[in-house]
Each structure stands twice: as C-alpha cells, then as structure tokens.
Tab-separated table of C-alpha atoms in Angstrom:
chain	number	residue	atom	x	y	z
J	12	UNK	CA	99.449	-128.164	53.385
J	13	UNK	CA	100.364	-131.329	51.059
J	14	UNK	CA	97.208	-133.544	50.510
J	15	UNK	CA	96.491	-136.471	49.190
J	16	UNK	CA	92.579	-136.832	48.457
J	17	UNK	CA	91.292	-140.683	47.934
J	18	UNK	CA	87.797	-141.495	46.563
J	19	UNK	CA	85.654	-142.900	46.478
J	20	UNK	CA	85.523	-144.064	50.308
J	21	UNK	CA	83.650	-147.146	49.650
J	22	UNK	CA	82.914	-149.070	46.732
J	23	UNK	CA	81.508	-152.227	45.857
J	24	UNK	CA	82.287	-154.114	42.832
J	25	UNK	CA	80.987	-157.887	41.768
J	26	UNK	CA	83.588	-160.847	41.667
J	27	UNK	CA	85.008	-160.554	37.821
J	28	UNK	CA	84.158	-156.833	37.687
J	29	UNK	CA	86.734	-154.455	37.363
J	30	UNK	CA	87.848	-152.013	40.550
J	31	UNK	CA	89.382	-148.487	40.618
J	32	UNK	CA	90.210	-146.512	43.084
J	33	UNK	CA	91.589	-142.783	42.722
J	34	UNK	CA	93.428	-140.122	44.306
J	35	UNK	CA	94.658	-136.636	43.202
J	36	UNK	CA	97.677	-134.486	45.190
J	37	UNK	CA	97.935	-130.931	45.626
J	38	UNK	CA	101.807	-130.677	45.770
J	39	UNK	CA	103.836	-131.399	42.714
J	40	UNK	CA	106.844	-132.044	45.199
J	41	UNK	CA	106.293	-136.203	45.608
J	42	UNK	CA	108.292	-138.983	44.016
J	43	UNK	CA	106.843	-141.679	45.066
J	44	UNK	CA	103.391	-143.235	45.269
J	45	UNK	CA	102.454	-146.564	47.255
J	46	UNK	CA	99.021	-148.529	46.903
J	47	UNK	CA	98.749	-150.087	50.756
J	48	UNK	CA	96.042	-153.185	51.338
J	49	UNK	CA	95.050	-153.254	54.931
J	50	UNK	CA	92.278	-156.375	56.277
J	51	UNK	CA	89.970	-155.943	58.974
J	52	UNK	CA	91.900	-156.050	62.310
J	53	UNK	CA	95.519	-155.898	60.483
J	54	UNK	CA	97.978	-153.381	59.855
J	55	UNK	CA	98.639	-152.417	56.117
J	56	UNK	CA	100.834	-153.959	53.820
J	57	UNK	CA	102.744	-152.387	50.860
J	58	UNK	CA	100.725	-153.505	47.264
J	59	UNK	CA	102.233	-151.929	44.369
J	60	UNK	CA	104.243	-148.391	44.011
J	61	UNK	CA	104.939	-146.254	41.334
J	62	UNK	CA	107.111	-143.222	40.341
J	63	UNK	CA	106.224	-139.981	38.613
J	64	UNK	CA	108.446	-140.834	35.330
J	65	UNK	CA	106.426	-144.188	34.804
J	66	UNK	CA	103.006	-143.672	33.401
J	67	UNK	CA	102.182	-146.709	34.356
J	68	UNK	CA	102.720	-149.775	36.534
J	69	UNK	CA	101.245	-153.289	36.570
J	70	UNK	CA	101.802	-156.157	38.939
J	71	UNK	CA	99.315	-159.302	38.323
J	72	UNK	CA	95.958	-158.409	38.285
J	73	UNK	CA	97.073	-154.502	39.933
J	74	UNK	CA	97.663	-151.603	38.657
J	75	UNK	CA	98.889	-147.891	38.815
J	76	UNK	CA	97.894	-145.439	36.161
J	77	UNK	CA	99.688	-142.356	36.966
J	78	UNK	CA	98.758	-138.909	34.927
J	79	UNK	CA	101.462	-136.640	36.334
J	80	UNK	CA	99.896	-132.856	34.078
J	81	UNK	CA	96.560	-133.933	36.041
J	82	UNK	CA	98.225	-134.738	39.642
J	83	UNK	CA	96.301	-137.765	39.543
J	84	UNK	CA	96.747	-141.753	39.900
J	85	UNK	CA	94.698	-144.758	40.323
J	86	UNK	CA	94.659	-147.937	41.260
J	87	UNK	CA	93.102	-150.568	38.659
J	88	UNK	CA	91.979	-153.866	40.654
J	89	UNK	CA	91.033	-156.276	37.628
J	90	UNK	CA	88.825	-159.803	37.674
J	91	UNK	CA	87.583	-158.649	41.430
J	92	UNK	CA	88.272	-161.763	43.603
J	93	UNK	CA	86.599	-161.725	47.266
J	94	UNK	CA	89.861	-162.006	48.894
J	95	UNK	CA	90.537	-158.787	47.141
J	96	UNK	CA	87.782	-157.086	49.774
J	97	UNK	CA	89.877	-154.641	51.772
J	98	UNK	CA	90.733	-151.211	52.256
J	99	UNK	CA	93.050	-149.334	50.463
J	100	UNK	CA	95.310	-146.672	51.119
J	101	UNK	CA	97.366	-144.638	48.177
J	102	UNK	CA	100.440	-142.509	49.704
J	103	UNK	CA	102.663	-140.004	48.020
J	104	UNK	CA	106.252	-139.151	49.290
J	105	UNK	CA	107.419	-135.524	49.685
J	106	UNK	CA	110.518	-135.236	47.661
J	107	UNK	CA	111.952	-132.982	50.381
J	108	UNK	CA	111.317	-135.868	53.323
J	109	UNK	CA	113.326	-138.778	54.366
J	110	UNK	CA	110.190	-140.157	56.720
J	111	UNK	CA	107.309	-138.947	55.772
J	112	UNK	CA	104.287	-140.816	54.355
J	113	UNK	CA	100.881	-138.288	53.211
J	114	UNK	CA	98.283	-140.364	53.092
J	115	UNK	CA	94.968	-140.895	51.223
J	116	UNK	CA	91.504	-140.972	53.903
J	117	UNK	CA	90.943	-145.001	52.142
J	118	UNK	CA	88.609	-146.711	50.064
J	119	UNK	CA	87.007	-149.920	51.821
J	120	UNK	CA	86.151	-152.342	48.324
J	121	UNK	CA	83.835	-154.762	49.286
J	122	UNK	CA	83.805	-158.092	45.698
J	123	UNK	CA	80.245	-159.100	46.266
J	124	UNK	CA	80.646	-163.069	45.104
B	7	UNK	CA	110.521	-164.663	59.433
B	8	UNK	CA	111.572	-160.753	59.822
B	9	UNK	CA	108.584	-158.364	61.105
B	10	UNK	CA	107.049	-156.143	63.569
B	11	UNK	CA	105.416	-157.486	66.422
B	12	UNK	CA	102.923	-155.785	68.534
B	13	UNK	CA	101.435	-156.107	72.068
B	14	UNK	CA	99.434	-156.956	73.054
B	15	UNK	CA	96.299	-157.340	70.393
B	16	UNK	CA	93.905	-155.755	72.589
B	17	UNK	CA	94.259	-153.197	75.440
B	18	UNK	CA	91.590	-151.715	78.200
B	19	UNK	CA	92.316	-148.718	80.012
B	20	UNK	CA	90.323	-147.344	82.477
B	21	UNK	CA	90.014	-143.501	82.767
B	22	UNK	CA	92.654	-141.545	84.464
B	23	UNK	CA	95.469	-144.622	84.088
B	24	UNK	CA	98.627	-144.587	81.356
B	25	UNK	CA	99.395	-147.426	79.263
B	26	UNK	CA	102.539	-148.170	77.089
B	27	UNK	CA	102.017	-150.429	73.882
B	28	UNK	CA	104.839	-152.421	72.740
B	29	UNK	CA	106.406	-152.260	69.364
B	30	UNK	CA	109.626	-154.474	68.509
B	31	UNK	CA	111.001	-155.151	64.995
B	32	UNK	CA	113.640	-157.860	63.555
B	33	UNK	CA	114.028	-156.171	60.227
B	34	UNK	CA	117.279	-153.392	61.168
B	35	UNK	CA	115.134	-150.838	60.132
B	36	UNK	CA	116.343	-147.575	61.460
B	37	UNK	CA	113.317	-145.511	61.347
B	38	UNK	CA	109.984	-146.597	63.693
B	39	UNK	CA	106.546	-144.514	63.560
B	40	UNK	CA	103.388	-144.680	65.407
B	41	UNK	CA	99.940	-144.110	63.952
B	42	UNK	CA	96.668	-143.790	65.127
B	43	UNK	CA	93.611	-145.206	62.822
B	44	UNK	CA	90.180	-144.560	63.713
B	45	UNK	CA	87.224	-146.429	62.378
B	46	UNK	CA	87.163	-145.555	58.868
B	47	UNK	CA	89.548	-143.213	58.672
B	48	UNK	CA	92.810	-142.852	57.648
B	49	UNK	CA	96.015	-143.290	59.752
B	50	UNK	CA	97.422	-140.337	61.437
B	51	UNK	CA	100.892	-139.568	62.604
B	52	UNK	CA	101.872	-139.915	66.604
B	53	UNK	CA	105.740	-140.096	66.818
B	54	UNK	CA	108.635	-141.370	64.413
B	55	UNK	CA	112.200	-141.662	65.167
B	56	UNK	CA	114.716	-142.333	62.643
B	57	UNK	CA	117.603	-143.261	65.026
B	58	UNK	CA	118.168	-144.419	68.944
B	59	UNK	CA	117.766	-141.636	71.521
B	60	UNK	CA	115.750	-139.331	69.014
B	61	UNK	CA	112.159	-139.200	67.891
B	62	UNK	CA	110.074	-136.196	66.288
B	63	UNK	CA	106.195	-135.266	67.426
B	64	UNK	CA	103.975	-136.224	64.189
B	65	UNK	CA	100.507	-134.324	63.573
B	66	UNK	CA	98.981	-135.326	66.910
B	67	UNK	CA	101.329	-136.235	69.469
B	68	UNK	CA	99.547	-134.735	72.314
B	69	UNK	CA	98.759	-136.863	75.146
B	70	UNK	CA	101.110	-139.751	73.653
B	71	UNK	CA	104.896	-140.235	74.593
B	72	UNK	CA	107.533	-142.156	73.026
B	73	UNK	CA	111.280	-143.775	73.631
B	74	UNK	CA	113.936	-145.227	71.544
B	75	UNK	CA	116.200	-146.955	73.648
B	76	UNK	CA	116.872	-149.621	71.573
B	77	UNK	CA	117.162	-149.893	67.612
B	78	UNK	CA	114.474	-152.731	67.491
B	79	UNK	CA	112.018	-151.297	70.083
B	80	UNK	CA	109.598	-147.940	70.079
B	81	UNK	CA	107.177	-148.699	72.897
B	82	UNK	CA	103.650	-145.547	72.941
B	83	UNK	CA	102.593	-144.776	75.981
B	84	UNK	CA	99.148	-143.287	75.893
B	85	UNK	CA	98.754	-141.212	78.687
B	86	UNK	CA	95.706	-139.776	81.007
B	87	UNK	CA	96.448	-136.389	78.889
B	88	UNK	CA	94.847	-138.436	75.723
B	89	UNK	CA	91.157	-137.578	76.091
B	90	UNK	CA	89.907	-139.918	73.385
B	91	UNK	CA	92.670	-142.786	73.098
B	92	UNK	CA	89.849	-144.839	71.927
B	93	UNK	CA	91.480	-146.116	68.309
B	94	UNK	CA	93.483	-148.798	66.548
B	95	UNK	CA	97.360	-147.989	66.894
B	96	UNK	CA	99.855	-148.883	64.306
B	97	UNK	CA	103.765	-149.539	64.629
B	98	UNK	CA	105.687	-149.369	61.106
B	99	UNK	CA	109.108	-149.482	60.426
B	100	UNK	CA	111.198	-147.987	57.213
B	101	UNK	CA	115.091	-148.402	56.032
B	102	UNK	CA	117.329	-145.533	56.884
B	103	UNK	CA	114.435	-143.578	57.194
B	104	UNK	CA	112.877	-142.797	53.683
B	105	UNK	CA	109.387	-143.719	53.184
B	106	UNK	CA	110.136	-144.935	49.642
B	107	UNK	CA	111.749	-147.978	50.265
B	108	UNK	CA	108.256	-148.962	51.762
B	109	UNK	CA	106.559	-149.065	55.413
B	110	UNK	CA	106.339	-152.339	57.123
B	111	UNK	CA	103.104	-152.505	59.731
B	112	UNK	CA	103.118	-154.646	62.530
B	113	UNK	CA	99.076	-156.229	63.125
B	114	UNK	CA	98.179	-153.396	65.629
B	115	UNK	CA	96.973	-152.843	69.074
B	116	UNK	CA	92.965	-152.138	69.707
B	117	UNK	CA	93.111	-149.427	72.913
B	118	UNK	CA	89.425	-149.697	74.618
B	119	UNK	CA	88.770	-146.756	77.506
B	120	UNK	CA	86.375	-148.622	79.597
C-alpha cells in the first residue's frame, strides 16, 4: 500500500527559529508533492508544491527540499512567525491516478512568541 | 470570490437519525471528494466523483452515501449505519480530476452524536 509517513507530529519552534517538517514515501510512482496549511476549525489550503525533477522549491519564507534516491522531502518554515502556528499536511500524487491525494498523518507547529 | 461552501458549520445528530451535509462549489471544478478528519489525525477518504451521476467509495465509505446531481453540488449523508460519525468532514474540489492541479477545501462541517 502507497504511504506517505509525516513526522514529527508536533513540534514547537520559537518566533525567528527555523521549522522543518519531514516526510518519506514508500512508492517511487508519485509526481507530485503538495505542502497543505490547515488552522484550527478550517479546511486546508494548498502552501507550496513541488515535483520530483526539482530538488528544490522556495516560495517566501517556505520551502521544499526534495531528495528523490532517499524518497524523502521536507518542508523548511524559516523566521517562525506565530501566524505560522498550524498544522501541516505533505501529499504525494500517484503517477497512475487522476484523483487521488496520499496523505501525510500532520505535524501541528506551534511559534512560541 | 470562487470557493467551496459548506453547511452548515456545526451539526448534532442524535443516535439512530441520518443527516446530509451540504457541499456546493463556484469554481467548475469537475471532481468533488469528501473526507473525514479526526482530532489529530489525518484526513481520510469518504467518496469522490469526478463527473455528474458518478462517484467512487474512498477508504471508508461505509455508513456514508453520496450524490452528484449537479456539477457544483456533492451533498454526504451520514447515515445511522456510521457507528462513530463523530469527526470534522471536509468537501474539496479539483480540475478535471487530477490532484496535481491542487485541492480546494471548503471550512468544514463539525458532526456531534449527542
């Protein structure tokens, strides 16, 4: 079965600090891999994506490191802002799917002020 | 402003009764999905349907049921067959059905068995 694992499940990271977040996948079958921000009582909302020929990915203060011999990628959260406290979801796309979404258990960051 | 809007926020259903959550979306996505999120967990699939008058079970449609009369609307109905419906439920919407181009969520519905 195609997995996506996510650690670490909670993390907490003073305001300035830097935050990462990683998962690993099991299938080498994805090309695609979305970073989703989801606030308490809201649904998730797309962050930052990345695909397996990029090795890397940055968007302000995000960004995707993506090691595709080690199956792994990461989110990189830097200069930790409160409003960054959330929790995150990474996702990986089967190549072989037109719907289908495998998604990471989430990280809930908490940016201590 | 384009989006998914769901109803309502928050939901009580007393044992033995079925409910339907509405999901309704402005964007002309074709595909729709339902998820279920428990506290602190992930989100797990219900339903999708990538066109009118079809829609596939996801990993844990039991006790749930689904329609797709319209392009814009996907209502869940959670029936009496759903021992635990206790969760927050999801709506999301894709184009022409590939999860690459990026889901949009709606804000959710909180179900409460009381």
């Amino acid at each position: 079965q195609q997995q996506v694992k996510q650690s670490p499940q909670s993390l907490i990271v003073q305001k300035g600090g830097i935050s990462i977040i990683n998962c690993a996948y099991e299938n080498t079958a994805f090309d695609y891999f979305p970073w989703y921000q989801q606030f308490p009582g809201k649904g998730p909302a797309l962050l930052i994506a990345i695909r397996p020929d990029v090795s890397e990915k940055k968007e302000g203060r995000f960004t995707i490191s993506f090691n595709k011999s080690a199956k792994q990628f990461s989110l990189h959260i830097m200069d930790s802002q409160p409003g960054d406290s959330a929790t995150y979801f990474c996702a990986a796309t089967p190549r072989d799917s037109n719907y289908q979404l495998i998604w990471g258990a989430g990280t809930k960051l908490i940016i201590k002020p | 402003d384009g989006g998914i809007t769901q109803s309502p926020k928050y939901l009580f259903r007393k044992e033995g009764q079925n409910v339907t959550l509405s999901c309704e979306q402005n964007l002309n996505h074709d595909a729709m999905y339902w998820y279920r999120q428990d506290p602190g967990q992930g989100l797990r699939l219900i339903y999708y349907s990538q066109i009118v008058n079809d829609f596939q079970k996801g990993d844990i449609a039991e006790g749930y049921s689904v329609s797709r009369e319209k392009k814009e609307s996907f209502p869940l109905t959670v029936t009496s067959a759903q021992k635990n419906p206790t969760a927050f439920y999801l709506c999301a919407s894709s184009i022409v059905g590939r999860a690459n181009y990026g889901y949009t969520f709606g804000s959710g519905t909180r179900l409460t068995v009381v």
